[in-house]
Short mmCIF file of C-alpha atoms and ligand atoms in Angstrom, two decimals:
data_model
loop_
_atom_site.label_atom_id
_atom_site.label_comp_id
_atom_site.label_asym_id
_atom_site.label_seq_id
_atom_site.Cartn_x
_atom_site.Cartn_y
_atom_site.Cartn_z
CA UNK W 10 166.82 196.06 123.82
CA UNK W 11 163.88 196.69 121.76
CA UNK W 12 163.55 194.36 118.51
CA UNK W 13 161.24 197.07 116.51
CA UNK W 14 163.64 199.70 114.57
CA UNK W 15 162.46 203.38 115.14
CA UNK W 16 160.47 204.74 112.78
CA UNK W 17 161.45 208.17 112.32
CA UNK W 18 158.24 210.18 111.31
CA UNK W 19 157.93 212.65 108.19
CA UNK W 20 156.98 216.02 109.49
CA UNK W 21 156.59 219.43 107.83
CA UNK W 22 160.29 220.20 108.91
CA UNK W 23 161.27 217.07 107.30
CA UNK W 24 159.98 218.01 104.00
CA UNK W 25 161.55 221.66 104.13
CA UNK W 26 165.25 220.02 104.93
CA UNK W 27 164.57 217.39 102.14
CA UNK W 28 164.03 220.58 99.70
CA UNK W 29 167.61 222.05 100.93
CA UNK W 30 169.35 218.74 99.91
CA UNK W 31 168.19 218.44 97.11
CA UNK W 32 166.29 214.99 97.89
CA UNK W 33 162.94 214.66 95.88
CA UNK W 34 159.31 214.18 98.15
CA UNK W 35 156.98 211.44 96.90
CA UNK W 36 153.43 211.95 97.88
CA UNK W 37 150.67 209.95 96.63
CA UNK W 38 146.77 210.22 97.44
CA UNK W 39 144.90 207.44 99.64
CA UNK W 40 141.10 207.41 101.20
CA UNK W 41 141.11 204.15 102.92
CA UNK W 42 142.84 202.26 105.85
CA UNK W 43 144.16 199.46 103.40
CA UNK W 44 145.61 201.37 100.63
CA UNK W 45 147.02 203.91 102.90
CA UNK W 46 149.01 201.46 104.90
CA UNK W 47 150.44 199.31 101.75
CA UNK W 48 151.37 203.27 100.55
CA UNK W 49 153.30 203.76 104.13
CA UNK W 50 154.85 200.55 104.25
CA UNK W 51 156.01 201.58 100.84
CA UNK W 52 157.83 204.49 102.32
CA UNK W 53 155.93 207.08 100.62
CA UNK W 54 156.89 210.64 102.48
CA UNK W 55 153.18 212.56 102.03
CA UNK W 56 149.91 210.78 102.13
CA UNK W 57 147.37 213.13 100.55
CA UNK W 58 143.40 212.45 101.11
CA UNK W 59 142.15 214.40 98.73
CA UNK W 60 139.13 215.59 97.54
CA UNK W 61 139.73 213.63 94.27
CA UNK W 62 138.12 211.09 96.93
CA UNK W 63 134.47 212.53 95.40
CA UNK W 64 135.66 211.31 92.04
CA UNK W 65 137.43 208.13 92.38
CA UNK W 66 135.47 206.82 95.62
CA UNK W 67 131.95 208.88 95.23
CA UNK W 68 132.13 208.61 91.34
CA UNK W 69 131.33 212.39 90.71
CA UNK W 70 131.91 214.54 88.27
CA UNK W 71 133.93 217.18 89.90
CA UNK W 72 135.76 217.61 93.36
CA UNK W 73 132.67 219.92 94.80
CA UNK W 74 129.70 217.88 95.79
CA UNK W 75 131.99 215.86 98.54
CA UNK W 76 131.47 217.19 102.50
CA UNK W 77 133.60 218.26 105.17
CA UNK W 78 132.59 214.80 106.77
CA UNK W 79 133.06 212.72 104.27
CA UNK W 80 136.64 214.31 103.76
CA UNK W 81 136.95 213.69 107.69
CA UNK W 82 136.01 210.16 107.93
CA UNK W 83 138.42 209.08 104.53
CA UNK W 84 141.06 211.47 106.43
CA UNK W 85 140.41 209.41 109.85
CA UNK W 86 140.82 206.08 107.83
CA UNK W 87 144.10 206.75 106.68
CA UNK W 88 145.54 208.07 109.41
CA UNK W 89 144.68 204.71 111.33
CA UNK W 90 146.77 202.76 108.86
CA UNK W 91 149.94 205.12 108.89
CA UNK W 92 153.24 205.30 110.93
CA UNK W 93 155.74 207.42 108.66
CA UNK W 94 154.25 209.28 106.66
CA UNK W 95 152.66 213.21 106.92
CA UNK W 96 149.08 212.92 106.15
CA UNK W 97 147.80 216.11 104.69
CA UNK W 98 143.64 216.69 103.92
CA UNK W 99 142.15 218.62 102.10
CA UNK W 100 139.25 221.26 102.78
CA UNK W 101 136.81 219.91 100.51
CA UNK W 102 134.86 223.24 98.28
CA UNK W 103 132.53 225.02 100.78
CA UNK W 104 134.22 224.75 103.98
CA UNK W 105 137.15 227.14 103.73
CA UNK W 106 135.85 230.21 101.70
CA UNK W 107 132.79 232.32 102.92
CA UNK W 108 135.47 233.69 105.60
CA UNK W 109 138.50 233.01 107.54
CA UNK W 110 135.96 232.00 110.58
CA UNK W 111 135.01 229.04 108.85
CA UNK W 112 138.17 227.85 107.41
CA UNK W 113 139.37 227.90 110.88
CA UNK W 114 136.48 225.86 112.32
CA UNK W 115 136.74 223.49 109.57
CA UNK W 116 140.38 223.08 110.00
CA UNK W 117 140.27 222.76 113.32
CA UNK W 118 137.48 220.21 112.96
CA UNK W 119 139.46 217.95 110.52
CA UNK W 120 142.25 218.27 112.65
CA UNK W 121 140.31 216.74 115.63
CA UNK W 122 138.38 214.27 114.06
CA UNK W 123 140.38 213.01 111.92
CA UNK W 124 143.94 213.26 113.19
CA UNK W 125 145.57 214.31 110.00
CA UNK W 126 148.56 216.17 110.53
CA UNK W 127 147.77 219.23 108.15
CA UNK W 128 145.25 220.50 105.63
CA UNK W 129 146.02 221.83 101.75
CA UNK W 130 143.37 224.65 100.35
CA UNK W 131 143.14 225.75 96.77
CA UNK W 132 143.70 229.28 95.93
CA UNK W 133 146.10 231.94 96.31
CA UNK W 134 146.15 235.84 97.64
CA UNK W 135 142.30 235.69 98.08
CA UNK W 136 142.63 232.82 100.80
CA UNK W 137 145.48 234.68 102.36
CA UNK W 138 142.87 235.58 105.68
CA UNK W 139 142.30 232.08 105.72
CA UNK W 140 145.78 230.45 105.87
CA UNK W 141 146.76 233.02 108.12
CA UNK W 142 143.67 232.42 110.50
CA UNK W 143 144.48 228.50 110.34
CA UNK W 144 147.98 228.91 111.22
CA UNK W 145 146.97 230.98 114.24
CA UNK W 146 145.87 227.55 115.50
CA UNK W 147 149.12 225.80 114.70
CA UNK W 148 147.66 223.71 112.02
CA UNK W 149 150.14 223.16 108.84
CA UNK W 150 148.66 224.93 105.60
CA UNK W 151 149.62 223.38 102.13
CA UNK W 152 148.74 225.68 99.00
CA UNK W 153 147.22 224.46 95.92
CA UNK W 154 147.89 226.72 92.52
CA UNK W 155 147.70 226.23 89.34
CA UNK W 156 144.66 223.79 87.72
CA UNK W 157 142.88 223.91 91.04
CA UNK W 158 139.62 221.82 90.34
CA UNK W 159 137.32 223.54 92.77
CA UNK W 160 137.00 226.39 90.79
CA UNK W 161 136.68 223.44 87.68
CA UNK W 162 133.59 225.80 87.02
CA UNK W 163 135.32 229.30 86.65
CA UNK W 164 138.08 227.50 84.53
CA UNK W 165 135.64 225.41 82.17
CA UNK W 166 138.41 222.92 81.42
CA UNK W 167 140.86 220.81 82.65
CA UNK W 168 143.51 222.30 80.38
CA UNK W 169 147.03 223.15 81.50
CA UNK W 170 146.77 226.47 83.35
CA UNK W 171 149.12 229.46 83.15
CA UNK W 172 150.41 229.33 79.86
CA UNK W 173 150.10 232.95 79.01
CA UNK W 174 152.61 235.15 80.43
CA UNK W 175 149.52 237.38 83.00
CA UNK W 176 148.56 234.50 84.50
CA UNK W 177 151.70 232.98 84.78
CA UNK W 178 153.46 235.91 86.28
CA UNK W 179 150.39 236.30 88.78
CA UNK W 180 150.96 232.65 89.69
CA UNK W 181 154.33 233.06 90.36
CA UNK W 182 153.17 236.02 92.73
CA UNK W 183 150.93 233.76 94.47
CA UNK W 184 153.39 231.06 95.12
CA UNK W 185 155.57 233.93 96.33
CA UNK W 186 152.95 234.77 99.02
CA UNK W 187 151.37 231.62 99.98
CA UNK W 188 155.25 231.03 101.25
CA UNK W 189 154.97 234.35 102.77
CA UNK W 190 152.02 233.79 104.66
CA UNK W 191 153.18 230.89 106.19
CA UNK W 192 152.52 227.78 103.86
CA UNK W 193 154.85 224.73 104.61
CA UNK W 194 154.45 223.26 100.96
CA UNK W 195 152.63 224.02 97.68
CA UNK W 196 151.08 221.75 94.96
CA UNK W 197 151.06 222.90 91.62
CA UNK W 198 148.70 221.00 89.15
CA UNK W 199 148.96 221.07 85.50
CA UNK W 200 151.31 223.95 84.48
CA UNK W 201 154.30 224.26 82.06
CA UNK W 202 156.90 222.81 83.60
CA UNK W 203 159.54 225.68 83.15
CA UNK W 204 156.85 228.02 85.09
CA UNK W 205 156.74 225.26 87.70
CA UNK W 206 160.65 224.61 87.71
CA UNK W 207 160.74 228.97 87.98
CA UNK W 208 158.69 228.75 90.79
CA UNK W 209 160.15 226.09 93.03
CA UNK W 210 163.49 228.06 92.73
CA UNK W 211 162.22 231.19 93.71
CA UNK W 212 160.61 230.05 97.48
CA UNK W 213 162.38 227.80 99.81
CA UNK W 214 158.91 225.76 101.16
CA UNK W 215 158.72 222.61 98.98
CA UNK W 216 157.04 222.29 95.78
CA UNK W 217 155.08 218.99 94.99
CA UNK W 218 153.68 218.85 91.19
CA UNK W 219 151.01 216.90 89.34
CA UNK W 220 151.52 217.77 86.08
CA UNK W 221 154.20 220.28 86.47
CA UNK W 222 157.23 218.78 85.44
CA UNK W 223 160.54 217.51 86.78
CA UNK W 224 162.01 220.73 87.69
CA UNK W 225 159.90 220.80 91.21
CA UNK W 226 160.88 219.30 94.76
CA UNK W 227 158.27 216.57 94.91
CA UNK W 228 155.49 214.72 92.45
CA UNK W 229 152.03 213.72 93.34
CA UNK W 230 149.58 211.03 91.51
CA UNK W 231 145.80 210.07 92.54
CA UNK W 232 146.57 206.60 93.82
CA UNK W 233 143.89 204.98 91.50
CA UNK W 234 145.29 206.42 88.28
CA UNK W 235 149.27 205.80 89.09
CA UNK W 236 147.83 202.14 89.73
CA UNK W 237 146.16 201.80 86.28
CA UNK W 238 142.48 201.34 87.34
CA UNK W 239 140.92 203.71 85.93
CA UNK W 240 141.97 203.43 82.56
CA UNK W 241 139.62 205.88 81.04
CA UNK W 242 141.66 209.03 82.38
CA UNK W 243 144.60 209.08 80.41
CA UNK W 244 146.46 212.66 80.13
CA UNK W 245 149.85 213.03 79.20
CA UNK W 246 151.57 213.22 83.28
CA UNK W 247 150.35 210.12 83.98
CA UNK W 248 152.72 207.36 84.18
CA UNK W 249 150.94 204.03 85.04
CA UNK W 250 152.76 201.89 87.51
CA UNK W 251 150.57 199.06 86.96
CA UNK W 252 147.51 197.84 85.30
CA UNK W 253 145.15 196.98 88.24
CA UNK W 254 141.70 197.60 86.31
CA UNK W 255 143.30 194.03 83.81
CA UNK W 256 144.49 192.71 87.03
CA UNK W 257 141.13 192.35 89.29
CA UNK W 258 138.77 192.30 86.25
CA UNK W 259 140.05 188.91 85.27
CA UNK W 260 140.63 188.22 89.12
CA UNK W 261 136.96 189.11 89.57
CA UNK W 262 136.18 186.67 86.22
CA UNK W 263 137.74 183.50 87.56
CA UNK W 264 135.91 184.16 90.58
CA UNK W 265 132.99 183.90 89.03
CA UNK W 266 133.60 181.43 86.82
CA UNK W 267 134.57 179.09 90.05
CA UNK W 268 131.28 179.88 91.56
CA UNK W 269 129.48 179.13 88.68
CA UNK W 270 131.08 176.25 87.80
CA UNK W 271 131.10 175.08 91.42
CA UNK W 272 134.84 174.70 91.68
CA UNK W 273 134.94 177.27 94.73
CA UNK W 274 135.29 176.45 97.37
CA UNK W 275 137.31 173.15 97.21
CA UNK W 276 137.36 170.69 99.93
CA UNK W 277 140.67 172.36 102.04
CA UNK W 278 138.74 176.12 101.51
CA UNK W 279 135.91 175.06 103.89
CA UNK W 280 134.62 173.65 107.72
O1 KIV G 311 142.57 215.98 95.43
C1 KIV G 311 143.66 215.61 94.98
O2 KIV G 311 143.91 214.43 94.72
C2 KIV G 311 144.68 216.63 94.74
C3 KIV G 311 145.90 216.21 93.99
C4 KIV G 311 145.60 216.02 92.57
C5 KIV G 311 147.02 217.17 94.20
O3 KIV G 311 144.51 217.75 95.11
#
């Protein structure tokens, strides 16, 4: 008999029959082996990589200057680390929309180099060529609405989106159809949260928000914010489950201070 207990994998079906019973989806984002296997172990369901990787790894302004390759090898990292969870990546700005050609190939090509198990693109009824295309290959699509920051430059700010009733109601529309062209699940970022809470009850494919509320089927944070180190990014969704940036700044002090003052390394810390 076999000492190690089963571990029973989260797939996109899993997600859809956690939506009918009611049972909330926690997804968080990783970009690196380590983190992503302390977030499994944790039992998280959805490990996103996403392209907030160009901000909090790269340090750039916006989600758009990071590649398909970078995307692939911080996709390729985490998926070595996990055994439970569904690890979703996301097409990074400039691979998915010229045409539903190259969506395809770059799907296809994070698929296979990476090993995640789906991708998430930003955008609604103008992708709809794309998702389709992508599904043709039986990759899993996840939809992005709402503040999508990819088109950070069309929007200007990184205000909550939808609040006036045209844009709401088209939103709505889109969620309607990204569920109709085949989506498995849907990320809406920054909206009022009775427009979010109207929307996850009017599609059966799970809805994961980031600023959207408690009325949705599942919540996402950027790993590095939900851990409190980067302090400097405070808006109002953002609950802090620790304060890591107080943590390793004075870890990283006594360090130095040990160096300095020749204390490290003792007598048992070396050969
Ligand atoms: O890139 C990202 O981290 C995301 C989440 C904020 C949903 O898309």
């Amino acid at each position: 008999m076999s000492v190690h207990k089963e571990i029973k994998k989260v797939t996109t079906h899993t997600l859809l029959e956690m939506k009918k019973r009611g049972e909330r989806i926690s997804m968080l984002t990783a970009y690196d082996f380590t983190m992503a296997r302390i977030i499994d172990e944790a039992g998280i369901d959805v490990i996103l990589v996403g392209d907030s990787a160009s901000n909090v790894m790269a340090g750039h302004e916006t989600t758009l200057p990071i590649t398909l390759e970078q995307m692939m090898y911080h996709a390729g990292s985490v998926v070595r680390a996990v055994n439970r969870a569904l690890v979703i990546a996301d097409l990074p700005f400039g691979s998915y929309q010229a045409n539903s050609k190259e969506a395809l190939h770059s799907a296809i090509r994070m698929m296979k180099e990476s090993g995640a198990h789906g991708v998430k693109i930003e955008g609604g009824r103008e992708i709809k060529e794309s998702i389709e295309r992508i599904l043709t290959a039986g990759i899993p699509v996840m939809g992005h609405l709402g503040l999508t920051p990819q088109s950070i430059y069309k929007f200007g700010t990184y205000s909550v989106r939808a609040k006036e009733e045209e844009e709401a109601e088209r939103l709505l529309e889109d969620a309607k159809l990204l569920e109709q062209y085949g989506c498995f699940a849907l990320v809406l970022e920054k909206i009022p949260a009775a427009l979010a809470k109207k929307v996850a009850e009017s599609i059966s494919i799970p809805v994961i928000g980031i600023g959207a509320g408690n009325g949705v089927d599942g919540q996402v944070l950027v790993v590095h914010d939900m851990l409190g180190m980067t302090n400097e990014f405070s808006p109002r969704f953002l609950r802090r489950y620790a304060n890591l940036y107080d943590t390793m700044s004075s870890a990283f002090k006594q360090y130095s201070a040990d160096v300095k003052s020749k204390n490290f390394p003792n007598e048992n810390e070396q050969y």
